[in-house]
mmCIF file of C-alpha atoms in Angstrom:
data_model
loop_
_atom_site.group_PDB
_atom_site.id
_atom_site.type_symbol
_atom_site.label_atom_id
_atom_site.label_comp_id
_atom_site.label_asym_id
_atom_site.label_seq_id
_atom_site.Cartn_x
_atom_site.Cartn_y
_atom_site.Cartn_z
ATOM 1 C CA UNK U 7 101.835 228.755 10.895
ATOM 2 C CA UNK U 8 99.134 229.002 8.617
ATOM 3 C CA UNK U 9 97.632 225.570 8.209
ATOM 4 C CA UNK U 10 96.853 224.579 4.774
ATOM 5 C CA UNK U 11 96.464 221.017 2.613
ATOM 6 C CA UNK U 12 100.007 220.402 1.233
ATOM 7 C CA UNK U 13 101.340 217.809 -0.780
ATOM 8 C CA UNK U 14 103.678 215.407 -2.968
ATOM 9 C CA UNK U 15 104.834 211.911 -4.564
ATOM 10 C CA UNK U 16 105.176 208.429 -8.723
ATOM 11 C CA UNK U 17 108.763 206.903 -10.873
ATOM 12 C CA UNK U 18 112.488 208.204 -11.268
ATOM 13 C CA UNK U 19 111.629 211.575 -13.288
ATOM 14 C CA UNK U 20 112.863 212.080 -16.648
ATOM 15 C CA UNK U 21 115.064 214.820 -17.864
ATOM 16 C CA UNK U 22 113.421 217.833 -18.472
ATOM 17 C CA UNK U 23 113.219 218.683 -21.623
ATOM 18 C CA UNK U 24 112.452 221.987 -23.457
ATOM 19 C CA UNK U 25 109.288 221.141 -25.725
ATOM 20 C CA UNK U 26 107.498 219.920 -22.972
ATOM 21 C CA UNK U 27 107.479 222.885 -21.275
ATOM 22 C CA UNK U 28 106.729 225.364 -23.815
ATOM 23 C CA UNK U 29 105.832 225.148 -27.917
ATOM 24 C CA UNK U 30 109.023 225.739 -29.876
ATOM 25 C CA UNK U 31 107.378 228.323 -31.255
ATOM 26 C CA UNK U 32 104.287 230.891 -30.475
ATOM 27 C CA UNK U 33 102.611 233.291 -32.076
ATOM 28 C CA UNK U 34 103.525 236.937 -31.508
ATOM 29 C CA UNK U 35 100.627 237.922 -29.052
ATOM 30 C CA UNK U 36 101.418 234.183 -27.000
ATOM 31 C CA UNK U 37 105.193 234.928 -26.798
ATOM 32 C CA UNK U 38 104.617 238.661 -25.812
ATOM 33 C CA UNK U 39 101.940 237.610 -23.629
ATOM 34 C CA UNK U 40 104.667 235.115 -21.895
ATOM 35 C CA UNK U 41 107.288 237.789 -21.579
ATOM 36 C CA UNK U 42 104.822 239.670 -19.918
ATOM 37 C CA UNK U 43 104.054 236.777 -17.198
ATOM 38 C CA UNK U 44 108.453 236.303 -16.613
ATOM 39 C CA UNK U 45 108.286 239.788 -15.996
ATOM 40 C CA UNK U 46 105.713 239.898 -13.517
ATOM 41 C CA UNK U 47 106.744 237.250 -11.650
ATOM 42 C CA UNK U 48 110.347 238.631 -11.465
ATOM 43 C CA UNK U 49 109.440 242.022 -11.049
ATOM 44 C CA UNK U 50 106.693 240.919 -7.777
ATOM 45 C CA UNK U 51 109.878 238.492 -6.734
ATOM 46 C CA UNK U 52 112.243 241.391 -6.418
ATOM 47 C CA UNK U 53 109.972 244.140 -4.764
ATOM 48 C CA UNK U 54 108.540 241.876 -1.909
ATOM 49 C CA UNK U 55 112.058 241.783 -0.313
ATOM 50 C CA UNK U 56 112.651 245.162 -0.961
ATOM 51 C CA UNK U 57 108.581 246.935 -0.146
ATOM 52 C CA UNK U 58 108.674 247.644 3.942
ATOM 53 C CA UNK U 59 105.345 248.879 5.779
ATOM 54 C CA UNK U 60 103.192 251.550 3.842
ATOM 55 C CA UNK U 61 104.824 252.689 0.471
ATOM 56 C CA UNK U 62 105.321 256.825 0.795
ATOM 57 C CA UNK U 63 102.374 258.443 -1.858
ATOM 58 C CA UNK U 64 103.375 262.190 -2.002
ATOM 59 C CA UNK U 65 106.816 263.437 -2.856
ATOM 60 C CA UNK U 66 108.865 265.993 -0.339
ATOM 61 C CA UNK U 67 108.570 266.227 3.243
ATOM 62 C CA UNK U 68 105.631 264.029 3.437
ATOM 63 C CA UNK U 69 107.641 261.040 2.055
ATOM 64 C CA UNK U 70 110.647 261.800 3.975
ATOM 65 C CA UNK U 71 108.821 261.210 6.890
ATOM 66 C CA UNK U 72 106.877 258.122 5.919
ATOM 67 C CA UNK U 73 110.848 256.621 5.626
ATOM 68 C CA UNK U 74 111.789 257.627 8.616
ATOM 69 C CA UNK U 75 109.077 255.887 10.809
ATOM 70 C CA UNK U 76 109.624 252.635 8.629
ATOM 71 C CA UNK U 77 112.798 252.740 9.252
ATOM 72 C CA UNK U 78 112.893 252.819 12.478
ATOM 73 C CA UNK U 79 110.251 250.445 12.957
ATOM 74 C CA UNK U 80 112.819 248.369 11.159
ATOM 75 C CA UNK U 81 115.739 249.192 13.629
ATOM 76 C CA UNK U 82 113.595 248.514 16.374
ATOM 77 C CA UNK U 83 112.829 244.949 15.004
ATOM 78 C CA UNK U 84 116.249 244.147 14.248
ATOM 79 C CA UNK U 85 116.542 245.536 18.014
ATOM 80 C CA UNK U 86 114.063 243.325 19.746
ATOM 81 C CA UNK U 87 115.780 240.147 17.316
ATOM 82 C CA UNK U 88 119.554 240.612 18.540
ATOM 83 C CA UNK U 89 117.730 240.748 22.459
ATOM 84 C CA UNK U 90 115.866 237.762 21.483
ATOM 85 C CA UNK U 91 119.019 235.976 19.943
ATOM 86 C CA UNK U 92 120.784 236.663 23.268
ATOM 87 C CA UNK U 93 118.540 235.293 24.978
ATOM 88 C CA UNK U 94 118.931 231.892 22.647
ATOM 89 C CA UNK U 95 122.231 231.617 21.380
ATOM 90 C CA UNK U 96 123.422 232.947 18.439
ATOM 91 C CA UNK U 97 125.192 230.289 17.366
ATOM 92 C CA UNK U 98 123.022 227.639 18.209
ATOM 93 C CA UNK U 99 119.894 229.105 16.336
ATOM 94 C CA UNK U 100 121.623 230.797 13.254
ATOM 95 C CA UNK U 101 123.720 227.652 12.031
ATOM 96 C CA UNK U 102 123.708 226.815 8.569
ATOM 97 C CA UNK U 103 123.483 223.535 6.333
ATOM 98 C CA UNK U 104 123.558 223.086 2.243
ATOM 99 C CA UNK U 105 121.705 220.851 1.167
ATOM 100 C CA UNK U 106 120.923 220.140 -2.741
ATOM 101 C CA UNK U 107 122.533 223.850 -3.356
ATOM 102 C CA UNK U 108 120.345 225.665 -1.209
ATOM 103 C CA UNK U 109 121.221 226.981 1.917
ATOM 104 C CA UNK U 110 119.196 225.668 5.186
ATOM 105 C CA UNK U 111 119.104 227.692 8.262
ATOM 106 C CA UNK U 112 118.512 225.409 11.463
ATOM 107 C CA UNK U 113 119.175 225.242 15.506
ATOM 108 C CA UNK U 114 120.870 222.901 17.686
ATOM 109 C CA UNK U 115 120.626 222.839 21.343
ATOM 110 C CA UNK U 116 121.839 219.805 23.568
ATOM 111 C CA UNK U 117 124.366 218.505 21.228
ATOM 112 C CA UNK U 118 126.806 217.739 24.544
ATOM 113 C CA UNK U 119 123.728 214.677 25.392
ATOM 114 C CA UNK U 120 125.986 212.307 23.073
ATOM 115 C CA UNK U 121 124.154 209.380 25.215
ATOM 116 C CA UNK U 122 120.331 211.351 24.624
ATOM 117 C CA UNK U 123 117.637 210.359 21.481
ATOM 118 C CA UNK U 124 117.321 213.127 18.783
ATOM 119 C CA UNK U 125 114.108 214.967 18.471
ATOM 120 C CA UNK U 126 113.614 217.065 15.228
ATOM 121 C CA UNK U 127 111.139 220.155 15.318
ATOM 122 C CA UNK U 128 109.360 221.005 12.076
ATOM 123 C CA UNK U 129 107.502 224.097 12.315
ATOM 124 C CA UNK U 130 103.988 224.844 9.938
ATOM 125 C CA UNK U 131 103.304 227.564 7.287
ATOM 126 C CA UNK U 132 104.745 230.482 7.495
ATOM 127 C CA UNK U 133 107.202 230.002 10.324
ATOM 128 C CA UNK U 134 110.405 229.109 11.169
ATOM 129 C CA UNK U 135 112.544 227.117 14.147
ATOM 130 C CA UNK U 136 112.015 229.786 15.977
ATOM 131 C CA UNK U 137 108.193 228.811 16.579
ATOM 132 C CA UNK U 138 109.626 226.227 18.731
ATOM 133 C CA UNK U 139 111.813 228.771 21.326
ATOM 134 C CA UNK U 140 109.964 227.493 24.347
ATOM 135 C CA UNK U 141 110.549 223.705 23.587
ATOM 136 C CA UNK U 142 113.984 223.008 22.721
ATOM 137 C CA UNK U 143 115.913 223.589 25.475
ATOM 138 C CA UNK U 144 113.622 222.221 27.963
ATOM 139 C CA UNK U 145 114.086 219.091 25.838
ATOM 140 C CA UNK U 146 117.672 219.531 25.798
ATOM 141 C CA UNK U 147 118.033 219.786 29.350
ATOM 142 C CA UNK U 148 115.721 216.104 29.797
ATOM 143 C CA UNK U 149 119.044 215.504 27.969
ATOM 144 C CA UNK U 150 117.610 214.748 24.247
ATOM 145 C CA UNK U 151 119.820 216.471 21.306
ATOM 146 C CA UNK U 152 117.177 218.399 20.009
ATOM 147 C CA UNK U 153 117.173 220.319 16.538
ATOM 148 C CA UNK U 154 114.983 222.514 15.070
ATOM 149 C CA UNK U 155 115.695 223.362 11.136
ATOM 150 C CA UNK U 156 113.700 225.660 8.453
ATOM 151 C CA UNK U 157 112.234 224.054 5.585
ATOM 152 C CA UNK U 158 112.996 225.309 2.203
ATOM 153 C CA UNK U 159 110.816 227.745 1.105
ATOM 154 C CA UNK U 160 110.524 228.850 4.512
ATOM 155 C CA UNK U 161 112.216 230.971 7.794
ATOM 156 C CA UNK U 162 115.537 232.140 6.939
ATOM 157 C CA UNK U 163 116.145 229.146 4.434
ATOM 158 C CA UNK U 164 116.841 229.799 1.013
ATOM 159 C CA UNK U 165 113.514 230.988 -1.306
ATOM 160 C CA UNK U 166 114.137 229.351 -4.889
ATOM 161 C CA UNK U 167 111.245 229.721 -7.030
ATOM 162 C CA UNK U 168 111.707 226.305 -8.035
ATOM 163 C CA UNK U 169 113.601 223.959 -6.093
ATOM 164 C CA UNK U 170 116.479 222.396 -7.473
ATOM 165 C CA UNK U 171 115.827 218.750 -8.704
ATOM 166 C CA UNK U 172 112.184 219.370 -8.071
ATOM 167 C CA UNK U 173 109.267 220.042 -9.822
ATOM 168 C CA UNK U 174 107.927 222.664 -7.321
ATOM 169 C CA UNK U 175 107.156 222.653 -3.289
ATOM 170 C CA UNK U 176 105.638 219.760 -2.320
ATOM 171 C CA UNK U 177 106.159 217.574 0.662
ATOM 172 C CA UNK U 178 108.556 215.124 -1.949
ATOM 173 C CA UNK U 179 110.736 218.203 -1.224
ATOM 174 C CA UNK U 180 110.892 218.749 2.545
ATOM 175 C CA UNK U 181 110.550 215.410 3.322
ATOM 176 C CA UNK U 182 114.057 214.546 1.530
ATOM 177 C CA UNK U 183 115.728 217.985 3.087
ATOM 178 C CA UNK U 184 114.546 216.393 6.048
ATOM 179 C CA UNK U 185 115.839 212.921 5.914
ATOM 180 C CA UNK U 186 118.737 213.923 4.434
ATOM 181 C CA UNK U 187 119.534 216.565 7.298
ATOM 182 C CA UNK U 188 119.314 213.434 9.437
ATOM 183 C CA UNK U 189 122.112 211.374 7.880
ATOM 184 C CA UNK U 190 124.521 214.490 7.164
ATOM 185 C CA UNK U 191 123.995 217.062 10.826
ATOM 186 C CA UNK U 192 122.106 214.689 13.339
ATOM 187 C CA UNK U 193 124.165 211.492 12.615
ATOM 188 C CA UNK U 194 121.184 209.282 13.817
ATOM 189 C CA UNK U 195 117.161 208.667 13.711
ATOM 190 C CA UNK U 196 115.712 210.373 15.842
ATOM 191 C CA UNK U 197 111.608 211.483 16.713
ATOM 192 C CA UNK U 198 109.925 213.436 14.341
ATOM 193 C CA UNK U 199 107.979 216.500 15.785
ATOM 194 C CA UNK U 200 105.972 218.424 13.128
ATOM 195 C CA UNK U 201 103.153 221.339 13.679
ATOM 196 C CA UNK U 202 100.494 221.827 10.887
ATOM 197 C CA UNK U 203 102.505 221.822 7.536
ATOM 198 C CA UNK U 204 105.215 220.562 9.471
ATOM 199 C CA UNK U 205 103.408 217.612 10.488
ATOM 200 C CA UNK U 206 102.725 216.513 6.916
ATOM 201 C CA UNK U 207 106.036 216.941 6.238
ATOM 202 C CA UNK U 208 107.296 214.568 9.078
ATOM 203 C CA UNK U 209 104.415 212.001 8.178
ATOM 204 C CA UNK U 210 105.507 211.777 4.852
ATOM 205 C CA UNK U 211 109.458 211.177 5.908
ATOM 206 C CA UNK U 212 108.473 208.399 8.583
ATOM 207 C CA UNK U 213 106.685 206.907 5.585
ATOM 208 C CA UNK U 214 109.006 207.127 3.350
ATOM 209 C CA UNK U 215 112.447 206.852 5.643
ATOM 210 C CA UNK U 216 111.597 204.462 8.715
ATOM 211 C CA UNK U 217 114.846 203.685 9.320
ATOM 212 C CA UNK U 218 115.745 207.723 9.805
ATOM 213 C CA UNK U 219 112.290 207.437 12.757
ATOM 214 C CA UNK U 220 112.702 206.798 15.629
ATOM 215 C CA UNK U 221 108.966 207.861 16.960
ATOM 216 C CA UNK U 222 105.912 210.625 15.434
ATOM 217 C CA UNK U 223 104.822 213.043 17.005
ATOM 218 C CA UNK U 224 101.871 215.548 15.046
ATOM 219 C CA UNK U 225 101.005 218.218 16.566
ATOM 220 C CA UNK U 226 98.164 219.852 14.976
ATOM 221 C CA UNK U 227 98.995 218.098 11.308
ATOM 222 C CA UNK U 228 97.627 219.047 7.834
ATOM 223 C CA UNK U 229 97.842 217.215 5.144
ATOM 224 C CA UNK U 230 94.794 215.808 2.230
ATOM 225 C CA UNK U 231 92.658 213.705 3.704
ATOM 226 C CA UNK U 232 89.842 211.658 1.071
ATOM 227 C CA UNK U 233 87.616 209.118 1.169
ATOM 228 C CA UNK U 234 88.045 205.489 1.343
ATOM 229 C CA UNK U 235 86.919 205.019 -2.351
ATOM 230 C CA UNK U 236 89.439 207.986 -3.320
ATOM 231 C CA UNK U 237 92.513 206.396 -2.071
ATOM 232 C CA UNK U 238 94.833 204.815 -4.321
ATOM 233 C CA UNK U 239 97.166 201.871 -3.051
ATOM 234 C CA UNK U 240 99.221 200.993 -5.402
ATOM 235 C CA UNK U 241 101.544 204.235 -4.422
ATOM 236 C CA UNK U 242 104.950 203.829 -4.756
ATOM 237 C CA UNK U 243 107.327 203.778 -1.470
ATOM 238 C CA UNK U 244 110.334 204.684 -3.426
ATOM 239 C CA UNK U 245 111.851 208.126 -2.350
ATOM 240 C CA UNK U 246 112.712 209.141 -5.861
ATOM 241 C CA UNK U 247 109.078 208.228 -7.259
ATOM 242 C CA UNK U 248 108.084 210.832 -4.255
ATOM 243 C CA UNK U 249 107.513 213.852 -6.870
ATOM 244 C CA UNK U 250 105.640 212.640 -9.741
ATOM 245 C CA UNK U 251 105.632 215.912 -11.969
ATOM 246 C CA UNK U 252 107.968 215.817 -15.247
ATOM 247 C CA UNK U 253 108.107 219.337 -15.318
ATOM 248 C CA UNK U 254 107.446 223.233 -13.580
ATOM 249 C CA UNK U 255 102.924 222.978 -13.119
ATOM 250 C CA UNK U 256 103.471 226.633 -13.103
ATOM 251 C CA UNK U 257 105.374 226.897 -16.581
ATOM 252 C CA UNK U 258 102.685 228.644 -18.785
ATOM 253 C CA UNK U 259 102.478 228.160 -22.307
ATOM 254 C CA UNK U 260 99.281 229.236 -23.572
ATOM 255 C CA UNK U 261 97.716 232.514 -23.912
ATOM 256 C CA UNK U 262 95.164 231.947 -21.415
ATOM 257 C CA UNK U 263 97.128 229.989 -18.676
ATOM 258 C CA UNK U 264 99.574 232.652 -18.980
ATOM 259 C CA UNK U 265 97.238 235.781 -18.586
ATOM 260 C CA UNK U 266 95.576 233.797 -15.876
ATOM 261 C CA UNK U 267 98.478 233.426 -13.685
ATOM 262 C CA UNK U 268 99.767 236.727 -14.640
ATOM 263 C CA UNK U 269 96.303 238.049 -12.642
ATOM 264 C CA UNK U 270 96.432 235.263 -9.970
ATOM 265 C CA UNK U 271 100.028 237.008 -9.212
ATOM 266 C CA UNK U 272 99.036 241.002 -9.014
ATOM 267 C CA UNK U 273 95.698 240.158 -6.505
ATOM 268 C CA UNK U 274 98.293 237.602 -4.945
ATOM 269 C CA UNK U 275 101.075 240.174 -4.369
ATOM 270 C CA UNK U 276 98.303 242.343 -2.812
ATOM 271 C CA UNK U 277 97.450 240.255 -0.395
ATOM 272 C CA UNK U 278 100.991 239.152 0.619
ATOM 273 C CA UNK U 279 101.961 242.995 1.089
ATOM 274 C CA UNK U 280 98.816 243.187 3.188
ATOM 275 C CA UNK U 281 99.139 239.964 5.334
ATOM 276 C CA UNK U 282 102.881 240.473 5.970
ATOM 277 C CA UNK U 283 102.379 243.909 8.002
ATOM 278 C CA UNK U 284 102.549 243.350 11.881
ATOM 279 C CA UNK U 285 99.439 244.135 12.653
ATOM 280 C CA UNK U 286 97.905 241.528 9.886
ATOM 281 C CA UNK U 287 100.427 239.083 11.703
ATOM 282 C CA UNK U 288 99.696 239.629 15.047
ATOM 283 C CA UNK U 289 95.713 239.117 14.500
ATOM 284 C CA UNK U 290 95.780 235.901 12.230
ATOM 285 C CA UNK U 291 98.528 234.833 15.629
ATOM 286 C CA UNK U 292 95.561 235.740 17.793
ATOM 287 C CA UNK U 293 92.688 233.929 16.508
ATOM 288 C CA UNK U 294 94.627 230.667 16.346
ATOM 289 C CA UNK U 295 96.280 231.294 20.359
ATOM 290 C CA UNK U 296 93.000 230.828 21.228
ATOM 291 C CA UNK U 297 92.872 230.617 25.276
ATOM 292 C CA UNK U 298 96.171 232.919 25.898
ATOM 293 C CA UNK U 299 98.061 235.456 23.733
ATOM 294 C CA UNK U 300 100.670 236.570 26.255
ATOM 295 C CA UNK U 301 102.954 234.607 23.527
ATOM 296 C CA UNK U 302 101.782 236.885 20.926
ATOM 297 C CA UNK U 303 104.192 238.823 21.531
ATOM 298 C CA UNK U 304 107.194 240.924 19.274
ATOM 299 C CA UNK U 305 109.697 238.191 19.314
ATOM 300 C CA UNK U 306 107.153 236.235 17.378
ATOM 301 C CA UNK U 307 105.919 238.931 15.116
ATOM 302 C CA UNK U 308 109.165 239.808 14.599
ATOM 303 C CA UNK U 309 110.362 236.295 13.653
ATOM 304 C CA UNK U 310 107.697 235.498 11.022
ATOM 305 C CA UNK U 311 107.697 238.917 9.581
ATOM 306 C CA UNK U 312 111.704 238.800 9.076
ATOM 307 C CA UNK U 313 110.995 236.132 6.998
ATOM 308 C CA UNK U 314 108.502 237.227 5.225
ATOM 309 C CA UNK U 315 110.625 240.402 4.094
ATOM 310 C CA UNK U 316 113.752 237.893 2.535
ATOM 311 C CA UNK U 317 114.082 237.604 -0.984
ATOM 312 C CA UNK U 318 111.486 235.587 -3.103
ATOM 313 C CA UNK U 319 109.380 235.155 0.109
ATOM 314 C CA UNK U 320 106.069 236.233 -2.517
ATOM 315 C CA UNK U 321 107.038 233.512 -5.132
ATOM 316 C CA UNK U 322 107.767 231.013 -2.377
ATOM 317 C CA UNK U 323 103.783 232.172 -1.082
ATOM 318 C CA UNK U 324 101.926 232.022 -4.270
ATOM 319 C CA UNK U 325 103.462 228.326 -5.377
ATOM 320 C CA UNK U 326 102.534 226.755 -1.804
ATOM 321 C CA UNK U 327 99.300 228.376 -0.844
ATOM 322 C CA UNK U 328 97.885 230.910 -3.535
ATOM 323 C CA UNK U 329 99.077 228.520 -6.521
ATOM 324 C CA UNK U 330 97.471 225.728 -4.645
ATOM 325 C CA UNK U 331 99.824 223.096 -6.632
ATOM 326 C CA UNK U 332 101.311 222.067 -3.596
ATOM 327 C CA UNK U 333 98.488 220.549 -2.165
ATOM 328 C CA UNK U 334 97.363 218.484 -5.479
ATOM 329 C CA UNK U 335 100.561 216.426 -6.113
ATOM 330 C CA UNK U 336 101.485 214.798 -2.774
ATOM 331 C CA UNK U 337 100.617 211.677 -1.179
ATOM 332 C CA UNK U 338 97.668 211.335 1.235
ATOM 333 C CA UNK U 339 97.361 211.230 4.764
ATOM 334 C CA UNK U 340 95.228 207.988 4.085
ATOM 335 C CA UNK U 341 98.285 206.300 2.279
ATOM 336 C CA UNK U 342 100.898 207.790 5.097
ATOM 337 C CA UNK U 343 99.437 206.649 8.444
ATOM 338 C CA UNK U 344 98.408 202.931 6.424
ATOM 339 C CA UNK U 345 102.485 202.720 5.744
ATOM 340 C CA UNK U 346 103.215 203.941 9.482
ATOM 341 C CA UNK U 347 101.053 201.703 11.068
ATOM 342 C CA UNK U 348 102.277 198.524 9.261
ATOM 343 C CA UNK U 349 105.637 199.920 10.100
ATOM 344 C CA UNK U 350 105.145 200.153 13.640
ATOM 345 C CA UNK U 351 106.428 203.500 13.976
ATOM 346 C CA UNK U 352 105.315 205.034 17.895
ATOM 347 C CA UNK U 353 103.380 207.927 16.750
ATOM 348 C CA UNK U 354 101.226 209.855 18.883
ATOM 349 C CA UNK U 355 98.995 212.913 17.849
ATOM 350 C CA UNK U 356 99.693 216.139 20.505
ATOM 351 C CA UNK U 357 96.659 218.118 19.287
ATOM 352 C CA UNK U 358 95.366 221.424 20.394
ATOM 353 C CA UNK U 359 91.931 220.904 21.522
ATOM 354 C CA UNK U 360 90.797 224.509 20.748
ATOM 355 C CA UNK U 361 92.221 224.780 17.367
ATOM 356 C CA UNK U 362 89.766 226.963 14.975
ATOM 357 C CA UNK U 363 91.520 225.233 11.577
ATOM 358 C CA UNK U 364 92.636 222.128 12.192
ATOM 359 C CA UNK U 365 89.590 220.917 14.698
ATOM 360 C CA UNK U 366 89.374 217.300 16.942
ATOM 361 C CA UNK U 367 87.275 215.639 14.179
ATOM 362 C CA UNK U 368 90.578 215.987 11.992
ATOM 363 C CA UNK U 369 92.414 214.422 15.190
ATOM 364 C CA UNK U 370 89.433 211.936 15.539
ATOM 365 C CA UNK U 371 90.082 210.957 11.774
ATOM 366 C CA UNK U 372 93.652 210.512 11.609
ATOM 367 C CA UNK U 373 93.155 208.266 14.747
ATOM 368 C CA UNK U 374 90.891 206.334 12.797
ATOM 369 C CA UNK U 375 93.352 205.280 9.982
ATOM 370 C CA UNK U 376 96.226 204.598 11.997
ATOM 371 C CA UNK U 377 94.262 202.210 13.818
ATOM 372 C CA UNK U 378 94.797 204.147 17.281
ATOM 373 C CA UNK U 379 92.217 204.564 19.873
ATOM 374 C CA UNK U 380 92.796 207.129 22.609
ATOM 375 C CA UNK U 381 96.011 205.986 23.733
ATOM 376 C CA UNK U 382 97.106 207.607 20.588
ATOM 377 C CA UNK U 383 96.262 211.309 21.511
ATOM 378 C CA UNK U 384 97.211 213.447 23.854
ATOM 379 C CA UNK U 385 94.984 216.751 24.495
ATOM 380 C CA UNK U 386 96.706 220.453 25.203
ATOM 381 C CA UNK U 387 94.967 223.501 26.276
ATOM 382 C CA UNK U 388 95.176 225.093 23.313
ATOM 383 C CA UNK U 389 94.718 226.445 19.851
ATOM 384 C CA UNK U 390 96.484 225.850 16.489
ATOM 385 C CA UNK U 391 99.929 225.836 17.695
ATOM 386 C CA UNK U 392 100.100 224.604 21.465
ATOM 387 C CA UNK U 393 103.690 223.618 21.573
ATOM 388 C CA UNK U 394 104.201 227.992 21.888
ATOM 389 C CA UNK U 395 100.969 229.038 23.122
ATOM 390 C CA UNK U 396 100.961 226.840 26.185
ATOM 391 C CA UNK U 397 104.661 225.533 26.059
ATOM 392 C CA UNK U 398 104.736 224.110 29.896
ATOM 393 C CA UNK U 399 101.984 221.535 29.362
ATOM 394 C CA UNK U 400 103.327 220.762 25.849
ATOM 395 C CA UNK U 401 106.617 220.234 26.995
ATOM 396 C CA UNK U 402 105.548 217.967 30.073
ATOM 397 C CA UNK U 403 103.173 215.798 27.696
ATOM 398 C CA UNK U 404 105.459 215.824 24.682
ATOM 399 C CA UNK U 405 108.830 214.204 27.728
ATOM 400 C CA UNK U 406 106.187 211.872 28.870
ATOM 401 C CA UNK U 407 105.728 210.121 26.010
ATOM 402 C CA UNK U 408 109.650 210.167 24.930
ATOM 403 C CA UNK U 409 109.910 208.794 27.880
ATOM 404 C CA UNK U 410 107.946 206.394 27.722
ATOM 405 C CA UNK U 411 108.423 205.356 24.018
ATOM 406 C CA UNK U 412 112.304 205.166 24.737
ATOM 407 C CA UNK U 413 111.580 202.917 27.521
ATOM 408 C CA UNK U 414 108.926 200.945 25.228
ATOM 409 C CA UNK U 415 111.592 200.422 22.574
ATOM 410 C CA UNK U 416 114.180 199.343 25.092
ATOM 411 C CA UNK U 417 112.147 196.668 26.748
ATOM 412 C CA UNK U 418 112.306 195.036 22.942
ATOM 413 C CA UNK U 419 115.347 195.331 22.677
ATOM 414 C CA UNK U 420 116.247 193.474 25.402
ATOM 415 C CA UNK U 421 113.825 191.122 24.550
ATOM 416 C CA UNK U 422 114.779 190.769 21.269
ATOM 417 C CA UNK U 423 118.042 190.013 22.641
ATOM 418 C CA UNK U 424 117.028 187.652 25.347
ATOM 419 C CA UNK U 425 115.484 185.486 21.788
ATOM 420 C CA UNK U 426 118.555 185.164 20.237
ATOM 421 C CA UNK U 427 120.548 183.859 23.155
ATOM 422 C CA UNK U 428 117.550 181.408 23.879
ATOM 423 C CA UNK U 429 117.930 180.668 19.985
ATOM 424 C CA UNK U 430 121.766 180.402 19.860
ATOM 425 C CA UNK U 431 121.799 178.249 23.502
ATOM 426 C CA UNK U 432 119.228 175.617 21.705
#
C-alpha cells in the first residue's frame, strides 16, 4: 500500500562464495556481535508472527482479560474474512502456485472467458490481491480472464528472508515472478495493471518481457526517477542481468555494520508492531483515500492485518522499506519508460488525481519519459488507490481503454495481414 521507491537489476551472477559474505576468521568481539545480529534478526522475525495486539503487562486476572480481548478481536477478524471470502469465492481468491521454491497466492476470475484477453492485477506495498476485490469481477463480466497475484513477500505469499536465487528483494524478483506466472498459470500474454510498487513491478516486466505484455496500465506508479545526467544508457535488458548483487546486501561482517543493523532492527520492529495495529492501518488508509473513505472498511483492514501477522512479515518489511536496499538496486524509471516506448508497448496512466504521496507532478514526468501527451493520461477522482477508493469510475475507464487498445491491435493485425497478402500476390 505505502508508496515507496523500490528497485532491481547487471550480468549473470557468479556462485556465491562464503568469503564474499564474511571473513574467514573474526576477532572475538566481532564474532560475538555477529551472533547478536543473527539472534536479533531471527528473534524479531519469530516474534512478529506471534505478538498480537497489546502485550499484557501484568500477571494474574488483568493478563487473562487482555488475552481474552485479543482472542476475541482475532475471532471477529476471522469471521469477517470468512464472510468476505464467501462473497468472493474462496476457490477463486485463495489459489496456490509454487514459484522458485516459494508458495505464491493468487486469484483467478473469469477463466471461462477462453476467448478473452488476460488481465493481471498487481498490488502495491503492504497490500495483496484482495486490494482488487472491486475490480476483478467487473473485468470478468466484460469477457476478460482476470488474475491478481500476491508478490513474493506480501499478502499470503511466502515471506523468505532472502528469495531463492536472488541477493535480496527488488523489482528483479517481482518482474521474474510475473513473467513466470504469465507463462505457467495464465498461459498467454496479458494486460499488466499495477498500483504504486506494483506499478514499478509491471513496468519492469513490460520492459524485460515485451512478448508477455499485451498492454501496460500504471496506477499511481512508484519507482526511482533521476535527472537526465544520471541516466545510465548502457544497461542490459537480459533478465538474468537484473540482479546486480553478488551477495546479500544485508549480510554484515564488520562490527560497525552489525551494531548499526541491530539498532535499526530494534527500532524498526517497534515501529512495525505499532503500524500493523488495526487503528493505525485504518488511519494510514484514510490519509490516501482522499475523496471517499467508505471503502476503508473491515474487509480491507483485515486483509492487510492478516498479511502483517504472517511469519517473517517483519523481515520483509525491514528489507524492502526500512533497510532501504530494495530501492537502490533497480533500473530507473527513466530507463524503463524509454525501453517501453521504444518497444511500442501500449501504455496508459490511470491516475488518482488527489494522491498525497505520488502526485500529478510525477504523472507529468512519466508522460514526458514515455513521450506521451494528454492521450496517455486518464484521471480518476480519487487518491493513491483509485481502483479501490472509486472502483466504479476506475473500472469504467479501464474497460474503455482495454476495449480501445484491443480494437487498435486488431486493426494493426488486419493491416499486417493485408500487406502480407498484397506482397505475396505481387
